[in-house]
mmCIF file of C-alpha atoms in Angstrom:
data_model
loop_
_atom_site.group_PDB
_atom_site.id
_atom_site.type_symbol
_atom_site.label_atom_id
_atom_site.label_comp_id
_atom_site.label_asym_id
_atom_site.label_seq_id
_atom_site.Cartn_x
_atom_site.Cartn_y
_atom_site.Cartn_z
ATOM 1 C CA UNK A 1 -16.848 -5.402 -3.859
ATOM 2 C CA UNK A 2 -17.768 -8.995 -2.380
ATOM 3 C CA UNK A 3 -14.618 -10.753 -3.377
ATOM 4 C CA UNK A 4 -12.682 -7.640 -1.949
ATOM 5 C CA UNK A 5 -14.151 -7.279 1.209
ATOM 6 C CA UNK A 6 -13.600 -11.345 1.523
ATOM 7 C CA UNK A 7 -9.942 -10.849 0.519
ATOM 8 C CA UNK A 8 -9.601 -8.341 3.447
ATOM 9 C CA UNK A 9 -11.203 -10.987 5.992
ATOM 10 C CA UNK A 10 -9.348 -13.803 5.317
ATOM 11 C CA UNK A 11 -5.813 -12.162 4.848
ATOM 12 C CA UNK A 12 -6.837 -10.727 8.387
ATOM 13 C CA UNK A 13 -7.322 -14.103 9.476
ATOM 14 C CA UNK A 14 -4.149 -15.557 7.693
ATOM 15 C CA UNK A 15 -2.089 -13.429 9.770
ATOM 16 C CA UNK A 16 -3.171 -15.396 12.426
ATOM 17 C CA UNK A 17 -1.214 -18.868 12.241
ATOM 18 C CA UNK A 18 -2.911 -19.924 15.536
ATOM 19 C CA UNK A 19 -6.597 -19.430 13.780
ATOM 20 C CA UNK A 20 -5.871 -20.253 10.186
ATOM 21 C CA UNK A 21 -7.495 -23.474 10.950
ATOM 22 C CA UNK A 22 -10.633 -22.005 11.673
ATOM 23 C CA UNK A 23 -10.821 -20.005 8.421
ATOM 24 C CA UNK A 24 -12.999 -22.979 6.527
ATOM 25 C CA UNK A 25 -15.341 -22.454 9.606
ATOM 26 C CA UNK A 26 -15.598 -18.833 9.222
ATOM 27 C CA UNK A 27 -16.702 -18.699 6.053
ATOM 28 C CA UNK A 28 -19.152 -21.587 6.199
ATOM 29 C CA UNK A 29 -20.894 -20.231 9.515
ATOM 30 C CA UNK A 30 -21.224 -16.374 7.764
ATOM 31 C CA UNK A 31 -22.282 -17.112 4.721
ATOM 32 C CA UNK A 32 -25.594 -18.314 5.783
ATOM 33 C CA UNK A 33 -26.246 -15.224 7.659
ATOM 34 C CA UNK A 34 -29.309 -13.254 6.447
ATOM 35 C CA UNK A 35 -28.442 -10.227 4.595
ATOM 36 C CA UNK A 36 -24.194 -10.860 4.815
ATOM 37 C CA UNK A 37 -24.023 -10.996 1.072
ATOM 38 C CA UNK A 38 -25.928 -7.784 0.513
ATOM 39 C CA UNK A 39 -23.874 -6.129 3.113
ATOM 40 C CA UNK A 40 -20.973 -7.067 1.916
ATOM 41 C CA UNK A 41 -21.739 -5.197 -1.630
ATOM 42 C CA UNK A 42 -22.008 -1.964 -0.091
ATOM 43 C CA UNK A 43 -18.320 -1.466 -0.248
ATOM 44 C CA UNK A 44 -15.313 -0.484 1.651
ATOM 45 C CA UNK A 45 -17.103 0.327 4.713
ATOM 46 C CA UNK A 46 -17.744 -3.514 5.349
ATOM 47 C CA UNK A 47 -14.065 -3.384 5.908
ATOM 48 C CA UNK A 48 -14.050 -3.380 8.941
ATOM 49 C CA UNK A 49 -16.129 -6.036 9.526
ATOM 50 C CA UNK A 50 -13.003 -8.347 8.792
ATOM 51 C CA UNK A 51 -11.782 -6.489 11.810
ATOM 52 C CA UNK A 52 -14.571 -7.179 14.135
ATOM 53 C CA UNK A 53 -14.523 -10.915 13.489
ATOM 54 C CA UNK A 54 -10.699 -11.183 13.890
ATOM 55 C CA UNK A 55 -11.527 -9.028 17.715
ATOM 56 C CA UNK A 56 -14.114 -11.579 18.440
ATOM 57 C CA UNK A 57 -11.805 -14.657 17.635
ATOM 58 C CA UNK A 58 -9.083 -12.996 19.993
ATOM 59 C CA UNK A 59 -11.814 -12.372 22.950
ATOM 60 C CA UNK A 60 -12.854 -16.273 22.515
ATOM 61 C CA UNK A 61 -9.407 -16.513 23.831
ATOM 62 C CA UNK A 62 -7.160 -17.393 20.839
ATOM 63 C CA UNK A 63 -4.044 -15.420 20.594
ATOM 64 C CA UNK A 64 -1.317 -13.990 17.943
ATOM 65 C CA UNK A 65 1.753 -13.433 17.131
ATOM 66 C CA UNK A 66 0.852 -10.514 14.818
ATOM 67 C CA UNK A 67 2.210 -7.393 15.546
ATOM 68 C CA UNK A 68 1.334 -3.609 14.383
ATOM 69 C CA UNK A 69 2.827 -0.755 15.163
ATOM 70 C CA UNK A 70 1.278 2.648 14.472
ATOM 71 C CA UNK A 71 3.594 5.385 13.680
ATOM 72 C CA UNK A 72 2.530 9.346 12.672
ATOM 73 C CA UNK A 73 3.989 12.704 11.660
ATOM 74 C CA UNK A 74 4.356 14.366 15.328
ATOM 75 C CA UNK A 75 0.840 16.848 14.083
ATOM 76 C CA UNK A 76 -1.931 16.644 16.336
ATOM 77 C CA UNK A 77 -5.024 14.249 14.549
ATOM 78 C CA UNK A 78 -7.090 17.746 14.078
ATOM 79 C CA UNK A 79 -4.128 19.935 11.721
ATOM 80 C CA UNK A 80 -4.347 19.121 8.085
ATOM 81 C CA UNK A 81 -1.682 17.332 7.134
ATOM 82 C CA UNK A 82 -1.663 14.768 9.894
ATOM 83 C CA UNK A 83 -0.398 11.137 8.900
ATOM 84 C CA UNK A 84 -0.513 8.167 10.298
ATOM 85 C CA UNK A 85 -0.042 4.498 9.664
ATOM 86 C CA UNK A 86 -0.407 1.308 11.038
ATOM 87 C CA UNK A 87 2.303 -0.590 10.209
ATOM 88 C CA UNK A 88 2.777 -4.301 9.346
ATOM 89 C CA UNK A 89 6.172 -6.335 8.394
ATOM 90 C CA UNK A 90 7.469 -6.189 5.182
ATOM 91 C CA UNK A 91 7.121 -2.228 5.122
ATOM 92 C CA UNK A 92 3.390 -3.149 4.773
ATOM 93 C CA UNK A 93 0.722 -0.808 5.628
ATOM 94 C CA UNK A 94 -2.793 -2.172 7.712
ATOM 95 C CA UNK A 95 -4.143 1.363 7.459
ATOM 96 C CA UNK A 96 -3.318 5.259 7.077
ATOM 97 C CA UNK A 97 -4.884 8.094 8.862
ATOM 98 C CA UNK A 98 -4.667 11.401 6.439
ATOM 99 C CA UNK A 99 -6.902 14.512 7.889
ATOM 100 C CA UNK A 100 -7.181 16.552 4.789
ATOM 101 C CA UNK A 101 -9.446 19.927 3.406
ATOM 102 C CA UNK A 102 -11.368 18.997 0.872
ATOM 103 C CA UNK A 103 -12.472 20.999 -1.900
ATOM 104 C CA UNK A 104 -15.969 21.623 0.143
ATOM 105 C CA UNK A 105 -13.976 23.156 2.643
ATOM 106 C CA UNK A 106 -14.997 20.355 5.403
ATOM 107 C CA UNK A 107 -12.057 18.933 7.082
ATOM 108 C CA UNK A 108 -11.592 15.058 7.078
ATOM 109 C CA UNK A 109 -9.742 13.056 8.958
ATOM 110 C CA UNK A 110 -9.934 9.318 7.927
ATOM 111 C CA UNK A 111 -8.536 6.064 6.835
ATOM 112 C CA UNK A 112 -7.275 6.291 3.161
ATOM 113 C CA UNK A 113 -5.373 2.864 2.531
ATOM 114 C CA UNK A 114 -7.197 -0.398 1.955
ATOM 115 C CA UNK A 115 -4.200 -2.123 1.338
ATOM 116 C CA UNK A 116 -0.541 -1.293 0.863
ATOM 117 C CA UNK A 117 1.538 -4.727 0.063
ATOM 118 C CA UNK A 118 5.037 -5.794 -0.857
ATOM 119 C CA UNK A 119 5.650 -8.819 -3.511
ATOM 120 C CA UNK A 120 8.687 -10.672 -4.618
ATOM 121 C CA UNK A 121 9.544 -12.057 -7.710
ATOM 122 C CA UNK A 122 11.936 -14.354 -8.493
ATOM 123 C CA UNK A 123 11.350 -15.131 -11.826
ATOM 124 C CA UNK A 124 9.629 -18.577 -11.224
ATOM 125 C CA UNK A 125 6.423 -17.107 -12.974
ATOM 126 C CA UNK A 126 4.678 -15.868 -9.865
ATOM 127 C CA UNK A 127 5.449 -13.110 -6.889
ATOM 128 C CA UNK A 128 4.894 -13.756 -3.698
ATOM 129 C CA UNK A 129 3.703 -11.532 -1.144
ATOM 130 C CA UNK A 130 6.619 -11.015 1.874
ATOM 131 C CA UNK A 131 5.076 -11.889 5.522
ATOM 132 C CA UNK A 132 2.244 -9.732 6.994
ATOM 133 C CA UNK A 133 2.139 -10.716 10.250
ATOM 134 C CA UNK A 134 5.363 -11.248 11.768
ATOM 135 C CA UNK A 135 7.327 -9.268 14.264
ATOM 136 C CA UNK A 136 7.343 -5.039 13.779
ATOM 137 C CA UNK A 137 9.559 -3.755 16.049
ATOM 138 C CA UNK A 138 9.867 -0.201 17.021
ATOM 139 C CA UNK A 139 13.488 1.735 15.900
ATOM 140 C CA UNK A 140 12.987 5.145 17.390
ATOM 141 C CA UNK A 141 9.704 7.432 17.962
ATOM 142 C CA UNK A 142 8.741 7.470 14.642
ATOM 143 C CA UNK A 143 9.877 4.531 13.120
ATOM 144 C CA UNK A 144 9.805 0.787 12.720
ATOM 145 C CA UNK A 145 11.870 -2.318 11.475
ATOM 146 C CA UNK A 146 10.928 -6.070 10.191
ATOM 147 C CA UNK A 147 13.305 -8.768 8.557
ATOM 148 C CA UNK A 148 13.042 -12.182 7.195
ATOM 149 C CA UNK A 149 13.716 -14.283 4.268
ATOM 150 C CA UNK A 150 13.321 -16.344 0.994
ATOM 151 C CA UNK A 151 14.603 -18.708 -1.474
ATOM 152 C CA UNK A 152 16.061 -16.759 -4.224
ATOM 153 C CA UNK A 153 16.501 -17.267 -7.894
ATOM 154 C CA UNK A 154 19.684 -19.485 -7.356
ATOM 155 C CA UNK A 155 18.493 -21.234 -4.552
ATOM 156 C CA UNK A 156 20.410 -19.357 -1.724
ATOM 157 C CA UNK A 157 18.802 -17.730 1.035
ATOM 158 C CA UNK A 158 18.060 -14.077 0.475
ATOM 159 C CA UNK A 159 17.548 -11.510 3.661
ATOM 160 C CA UNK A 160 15.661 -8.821 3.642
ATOM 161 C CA UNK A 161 15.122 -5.860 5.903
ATOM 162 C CA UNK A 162 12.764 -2.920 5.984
ATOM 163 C CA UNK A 163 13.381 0.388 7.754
ATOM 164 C CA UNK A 164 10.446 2.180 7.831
ATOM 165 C CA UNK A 165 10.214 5.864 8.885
ATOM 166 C CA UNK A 166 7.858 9.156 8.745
ATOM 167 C CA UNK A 167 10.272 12.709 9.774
ATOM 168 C CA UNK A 168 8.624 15.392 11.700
ATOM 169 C CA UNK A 169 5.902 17.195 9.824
ATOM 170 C CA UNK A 170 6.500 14.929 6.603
ATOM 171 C CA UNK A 171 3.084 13.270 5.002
ATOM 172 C CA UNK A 172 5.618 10.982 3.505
ATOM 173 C CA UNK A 173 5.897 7.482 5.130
ATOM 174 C CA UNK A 174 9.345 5.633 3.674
ATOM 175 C CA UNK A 175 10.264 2.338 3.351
ATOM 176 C CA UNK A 176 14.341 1.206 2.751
ATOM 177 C CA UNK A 177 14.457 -2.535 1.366
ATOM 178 C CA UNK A 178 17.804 -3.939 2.235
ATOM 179 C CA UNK A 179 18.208 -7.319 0.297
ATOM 180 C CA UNK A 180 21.660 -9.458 1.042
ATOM 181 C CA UNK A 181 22.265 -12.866 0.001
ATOM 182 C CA UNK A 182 24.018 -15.665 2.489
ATOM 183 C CA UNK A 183 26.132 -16.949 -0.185
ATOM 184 C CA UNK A 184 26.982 -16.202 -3.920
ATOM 185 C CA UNK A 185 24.373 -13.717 -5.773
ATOM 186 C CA UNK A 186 20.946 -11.869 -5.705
ATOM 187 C CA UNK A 187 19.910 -13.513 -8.711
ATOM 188 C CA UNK A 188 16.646 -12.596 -10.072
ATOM 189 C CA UNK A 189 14.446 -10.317 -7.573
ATOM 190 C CA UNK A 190 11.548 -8.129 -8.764
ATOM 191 C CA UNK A 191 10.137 -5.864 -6.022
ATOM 192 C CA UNK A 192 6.418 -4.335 -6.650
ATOM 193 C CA UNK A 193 4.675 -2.455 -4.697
ATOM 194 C CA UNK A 194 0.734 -2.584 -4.447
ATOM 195 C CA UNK A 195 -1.762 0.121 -4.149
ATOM 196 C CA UNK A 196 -5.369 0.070 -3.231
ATOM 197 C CA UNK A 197 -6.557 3.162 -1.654
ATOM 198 C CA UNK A 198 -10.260 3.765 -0.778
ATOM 199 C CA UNK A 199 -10.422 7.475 0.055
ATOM 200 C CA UNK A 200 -14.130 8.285 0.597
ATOM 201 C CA UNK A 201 -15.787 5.966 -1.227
ATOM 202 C CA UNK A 202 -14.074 2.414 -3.326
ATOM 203 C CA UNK A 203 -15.386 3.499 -6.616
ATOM 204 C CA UNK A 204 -14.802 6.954 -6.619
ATOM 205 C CA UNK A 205 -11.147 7.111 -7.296
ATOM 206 C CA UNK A 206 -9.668 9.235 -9.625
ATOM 207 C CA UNK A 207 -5.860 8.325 -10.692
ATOM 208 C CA UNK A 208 -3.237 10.923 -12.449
ATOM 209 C CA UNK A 209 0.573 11.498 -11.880
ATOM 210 C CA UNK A 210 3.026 14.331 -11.422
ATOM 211 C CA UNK A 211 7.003 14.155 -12.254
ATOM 212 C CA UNK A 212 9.160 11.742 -14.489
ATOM 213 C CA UNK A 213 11.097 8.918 -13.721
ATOM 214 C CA UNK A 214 14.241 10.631 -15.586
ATOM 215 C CA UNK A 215 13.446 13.878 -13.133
ATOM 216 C CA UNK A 216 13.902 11.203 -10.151
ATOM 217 C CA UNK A 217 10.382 12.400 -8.746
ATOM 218 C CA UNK A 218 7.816 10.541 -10.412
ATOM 219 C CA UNK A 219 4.385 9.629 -8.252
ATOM 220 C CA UNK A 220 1.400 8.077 -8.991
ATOM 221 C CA UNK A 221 -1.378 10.228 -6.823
ATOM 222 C CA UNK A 222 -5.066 8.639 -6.299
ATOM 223 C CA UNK A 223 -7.416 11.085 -4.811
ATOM 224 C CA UNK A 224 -11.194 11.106 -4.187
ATOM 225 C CA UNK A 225 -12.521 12.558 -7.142
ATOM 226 C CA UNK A 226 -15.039 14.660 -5.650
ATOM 227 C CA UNK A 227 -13.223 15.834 -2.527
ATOM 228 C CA UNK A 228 -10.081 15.871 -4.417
ATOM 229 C CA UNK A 229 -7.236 14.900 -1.583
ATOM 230 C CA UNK A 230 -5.954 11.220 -1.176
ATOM 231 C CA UNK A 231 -2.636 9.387 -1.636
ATOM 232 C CA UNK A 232 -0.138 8.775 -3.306
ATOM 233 C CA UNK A 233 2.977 6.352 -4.091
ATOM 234 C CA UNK A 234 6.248 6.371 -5.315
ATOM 235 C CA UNK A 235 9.725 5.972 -4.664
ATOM 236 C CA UNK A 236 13.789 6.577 -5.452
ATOM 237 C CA UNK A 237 14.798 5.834 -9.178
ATOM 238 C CA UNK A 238 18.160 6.390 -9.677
ATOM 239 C CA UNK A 239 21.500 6.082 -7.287
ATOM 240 C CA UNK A 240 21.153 9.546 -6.485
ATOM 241 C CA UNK A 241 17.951 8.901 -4.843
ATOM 242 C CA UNK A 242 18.882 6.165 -2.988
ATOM 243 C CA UNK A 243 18.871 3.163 -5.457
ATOM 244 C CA UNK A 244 21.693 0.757 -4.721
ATOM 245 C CA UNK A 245 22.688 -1.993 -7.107
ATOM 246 C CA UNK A 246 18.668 -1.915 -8.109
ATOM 247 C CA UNK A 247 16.546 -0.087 -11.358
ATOM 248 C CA UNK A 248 13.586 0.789 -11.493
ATOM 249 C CA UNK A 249 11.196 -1.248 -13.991
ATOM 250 C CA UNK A 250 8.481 0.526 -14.577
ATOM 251 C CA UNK A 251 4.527 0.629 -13.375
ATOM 252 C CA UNK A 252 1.048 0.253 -14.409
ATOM 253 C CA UNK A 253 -2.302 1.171 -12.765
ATOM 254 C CA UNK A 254 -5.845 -0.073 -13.687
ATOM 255 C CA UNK A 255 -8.975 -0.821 -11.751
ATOM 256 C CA UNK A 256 -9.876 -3.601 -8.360
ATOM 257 C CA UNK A 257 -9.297 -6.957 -8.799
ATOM 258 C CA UNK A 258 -7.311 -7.057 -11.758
ATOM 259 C CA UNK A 259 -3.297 -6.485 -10.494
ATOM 260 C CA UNK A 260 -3.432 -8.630 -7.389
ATOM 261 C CA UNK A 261 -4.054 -11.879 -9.715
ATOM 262 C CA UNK A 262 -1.536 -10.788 -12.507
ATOM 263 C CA UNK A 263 0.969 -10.518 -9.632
ATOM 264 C CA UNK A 264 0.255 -13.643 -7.816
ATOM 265 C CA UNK A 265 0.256 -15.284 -11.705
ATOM 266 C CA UNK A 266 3.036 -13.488 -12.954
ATOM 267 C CA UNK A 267 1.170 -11.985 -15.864
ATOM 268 C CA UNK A 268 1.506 -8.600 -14.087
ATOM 269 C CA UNK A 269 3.494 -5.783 -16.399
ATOM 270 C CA UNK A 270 4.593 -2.575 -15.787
ATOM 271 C CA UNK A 271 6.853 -0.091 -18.219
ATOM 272 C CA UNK A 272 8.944 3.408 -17.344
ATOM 273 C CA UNK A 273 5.905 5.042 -19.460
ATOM 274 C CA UNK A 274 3.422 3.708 -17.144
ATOM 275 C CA UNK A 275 0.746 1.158 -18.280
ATOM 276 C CA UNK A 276 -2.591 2.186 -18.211
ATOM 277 C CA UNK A 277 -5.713 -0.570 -18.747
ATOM 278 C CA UNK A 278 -8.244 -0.108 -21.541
ATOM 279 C CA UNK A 279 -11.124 -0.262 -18.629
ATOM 280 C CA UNK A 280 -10.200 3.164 -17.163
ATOM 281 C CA UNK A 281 -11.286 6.052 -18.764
ATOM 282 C CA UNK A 282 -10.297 10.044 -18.740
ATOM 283 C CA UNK A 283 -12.268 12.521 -16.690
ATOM 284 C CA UNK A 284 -10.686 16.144 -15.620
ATOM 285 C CA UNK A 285 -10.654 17.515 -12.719
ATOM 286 C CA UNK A 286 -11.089 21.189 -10.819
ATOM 287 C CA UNK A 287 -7.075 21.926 -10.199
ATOM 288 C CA UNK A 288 -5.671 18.391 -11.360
ATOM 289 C CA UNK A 289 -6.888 18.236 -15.170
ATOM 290 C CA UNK A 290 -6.647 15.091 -17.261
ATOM 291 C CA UNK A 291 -7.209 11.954 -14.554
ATOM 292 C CA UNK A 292 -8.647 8.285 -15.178
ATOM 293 C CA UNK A 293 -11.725 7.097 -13.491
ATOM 294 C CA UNK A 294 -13.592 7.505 -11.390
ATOM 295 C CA UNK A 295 -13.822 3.947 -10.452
ATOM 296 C CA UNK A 296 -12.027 1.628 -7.881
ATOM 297 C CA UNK A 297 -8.608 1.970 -8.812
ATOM 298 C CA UNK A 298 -4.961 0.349 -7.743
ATOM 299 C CA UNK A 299 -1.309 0.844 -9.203
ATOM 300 C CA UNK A 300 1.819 -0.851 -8.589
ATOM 301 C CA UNK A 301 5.388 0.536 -9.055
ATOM 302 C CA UNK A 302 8.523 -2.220 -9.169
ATOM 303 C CA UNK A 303 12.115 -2.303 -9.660
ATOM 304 C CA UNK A 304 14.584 -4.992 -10.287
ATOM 305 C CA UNK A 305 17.847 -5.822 -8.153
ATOM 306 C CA UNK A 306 21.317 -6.250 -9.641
ATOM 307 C CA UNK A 307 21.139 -10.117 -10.130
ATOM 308 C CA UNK A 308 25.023 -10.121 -10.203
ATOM 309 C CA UNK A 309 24.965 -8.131 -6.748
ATOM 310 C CA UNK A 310 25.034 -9.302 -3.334
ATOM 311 C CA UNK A 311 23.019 -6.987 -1.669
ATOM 312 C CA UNK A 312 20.869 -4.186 -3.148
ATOM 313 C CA UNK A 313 18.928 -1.282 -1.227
ATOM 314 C CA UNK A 314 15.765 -0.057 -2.740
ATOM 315 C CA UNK A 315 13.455 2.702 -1.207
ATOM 316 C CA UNK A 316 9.823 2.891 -1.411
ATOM 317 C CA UNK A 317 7.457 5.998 -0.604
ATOM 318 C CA UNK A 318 3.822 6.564 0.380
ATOM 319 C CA UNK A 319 2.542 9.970 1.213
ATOM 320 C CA UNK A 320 -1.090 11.283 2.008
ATOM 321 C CA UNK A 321 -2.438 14.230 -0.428
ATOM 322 C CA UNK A 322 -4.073 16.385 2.250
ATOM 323 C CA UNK A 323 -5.017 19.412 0.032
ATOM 324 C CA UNK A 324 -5.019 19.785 -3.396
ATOM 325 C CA UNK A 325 -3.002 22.741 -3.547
ATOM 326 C CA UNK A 326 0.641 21.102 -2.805
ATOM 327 C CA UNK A 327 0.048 19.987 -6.298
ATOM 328 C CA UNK A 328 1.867 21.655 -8.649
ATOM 329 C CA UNK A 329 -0.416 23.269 -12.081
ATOM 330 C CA UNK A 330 -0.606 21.633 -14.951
ATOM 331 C CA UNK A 331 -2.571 18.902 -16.413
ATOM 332 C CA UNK A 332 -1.567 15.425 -16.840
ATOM 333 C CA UNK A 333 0.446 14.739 -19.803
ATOM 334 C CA UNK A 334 -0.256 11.936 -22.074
ATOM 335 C CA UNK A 335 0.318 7.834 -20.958
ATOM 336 C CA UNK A 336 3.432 7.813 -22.403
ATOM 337 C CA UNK A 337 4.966 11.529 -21.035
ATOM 338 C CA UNK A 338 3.402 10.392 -17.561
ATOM 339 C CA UNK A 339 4.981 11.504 -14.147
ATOM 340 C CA UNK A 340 4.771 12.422 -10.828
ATOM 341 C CA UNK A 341 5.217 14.994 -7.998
ATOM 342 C CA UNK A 342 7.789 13.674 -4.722
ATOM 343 C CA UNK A 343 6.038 15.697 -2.092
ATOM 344 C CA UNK A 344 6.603 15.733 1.406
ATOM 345 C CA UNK A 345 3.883 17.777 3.351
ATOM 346 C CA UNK A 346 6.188 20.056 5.793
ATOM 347 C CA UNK A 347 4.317 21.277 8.832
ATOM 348 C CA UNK A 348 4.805 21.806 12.652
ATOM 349 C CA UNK A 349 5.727 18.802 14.332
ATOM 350 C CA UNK A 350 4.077 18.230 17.775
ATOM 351 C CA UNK A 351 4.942 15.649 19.707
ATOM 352 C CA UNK A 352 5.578 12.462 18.834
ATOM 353 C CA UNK A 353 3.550 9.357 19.668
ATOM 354 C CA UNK A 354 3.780 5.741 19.406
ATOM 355 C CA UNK A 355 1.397 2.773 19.253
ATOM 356 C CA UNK A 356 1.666 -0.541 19.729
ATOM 357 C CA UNK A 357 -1.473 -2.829 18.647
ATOM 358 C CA UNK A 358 -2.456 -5.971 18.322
#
């Protein structure tokens, strides 16, 4: 957990440009702190430390140009089924607030999402992650917009927009990729989209799936394995759902550490049956059945533009699991029958609110 709780700090501070200079400093002046190491290795909780050293930078007077903009289901923080997220560009995700029942009965309401990211691929070997920190601006009372652009596969500009929205009552946040190119073609674009949820605890994940990706409703759900409610991810996979000039490629899950590399590398695979590392194993679970881990796990889902195209919409979903039975019975089949569940939590929508941070 040392080298993820350092990944958190500094892409905190890299969303920064007016501090990124200090970033050698920052790590040279913690490090030698009694006990920071040791802290560090308790887990997901020293999250938030990043945090706290990004609010102390900002009160020694520095300031950003990174916005946030939270955005929630219209339920009041105390109903089950309450979702919120903090939103960054790129349909990115800084945090989301699920309060869920779990199976004890207690009611929790707390920050399930470590990290939610967007990468690009355009076939150069490696993806790149689209901007964090730049400009989210708010679209109506429950939902946000960022833009920008990159050098595509034929070496035109490429311009991408996100629409990102939660409806009334809906645990469902969704995210609508509009890519366009300046001049001539799409070319070769590759859009994943990264997973790392930390429900309770970060190695106490447990990862199955409901649907198919021929039904149009697969989802890949990660829940605490004790507590047994979470998130989950997933997304439209055919032009009926929302797919335009775009396919959708496959995905793969496995444990920390392992996809974020493979991305950034290009080594990262995924396949319409799902691929599944050798270093998780099966458990089952009260209500789910067959499940990998527990351990610390991510999963990415991608899907390929038209290169011949000059635009192409795809549409992204991530929804909180606030009680185990929305699920619907059965156990998970095997790797290569794998699928998933579309849910969208319905419940009375109170009123709406907004939040602007940072």
């Amino acid at each position: 957990m040392v080298y993820k709780t350092l990944n958190n700090i500094f892409v905190l501070i890299r969303i920064m440009p007016e501090i990124r200079r200090f970033a050698g400093l920052a790590h040279v002046l913690l490090f030698p702190l009694p006990g920071f190491v040791p802290m560090l290795q308790k887990g997901k909780y020293m999250k938030y430390l990043g945090s706290a050293a990004v609010a102390l930078v900002l009160a020694s007077g520095f300031a950003t140009s990174a916005q946030a903009v939270v955005i929630d289901n219209g339920l009041t923080s105390d109903t089950v089924g309450y979702w919120s997220v903090d939103m960054a560009s790129g349909g990115q995700v800084n945090s989301g607030t699920l309060t869920a029942r779990g199976s004890s009965g207690d009611i929790h309401t707390t920050n399930v999402i470590y990290d939610y990211f967007t990468y690009i691929s355009t076939g150069d070997g490696n993806a790149f992650q689209l901007p964090f920190g730049d400009t989210v601006t708010s679209t109506g009372a429950a939902s946000v917009s960022s833009s920008g652009w990159f050098i595509g596969s034929n070496g035109n500009r490429i311009n991408w927009t996100v629409d990102s929205s939660i409806a009334d009552g809906s645990a469902v946040l969704t995210n609508r990729f509009n890519f366009s190119a300046e001049e001539g073609e799409l070319g070769t674009i590759r859009l994943f989209q990264y997973l790392d949820e930390d429900v309770i605890g970060a190695g106490n994940d447990a990862f199955f799936t409901r649907g198919s990706v021929a039904g149009g409703n697969l989802e890949l759900f990660t829940v605490d394995a004790e507590e047994l409610f979470g998130v989950s991810h997933g997304g439209a996979y055919n032009s009926a759902g929302g797919l335009v000039s775009a396919d959708f490629a496959g995905w793969a899950t496995c444990i920390y550490n392992s996809q974020k590399p493979a991305l950034e590398n290009g080594t990262q695979s995924v396949s319409l049956s799902g691929q599944i590392c050798s270093d998780l194993s099966t458990t089952s679970l009260p209500g789910i059945g067959t499940a990998y881990g527990p351990d610390d796990i991510v999963s990415v889902l991608a899907w390929d533009v038209t290169s011949s195209a000059s635009g192409a919409t795809i549409i992204t979903t991530l929804g909180g699991l606030p009680d185990i039975t929305q699920l619907p019975p059965g156990e998970v089949p095997e790797p290569a029958a794998l699928g998933l569940f579309g849910m969208g939590l319905l419940g009375l929508a109170a009123s709406r609110r907004r939040h602007a941070s940072r």
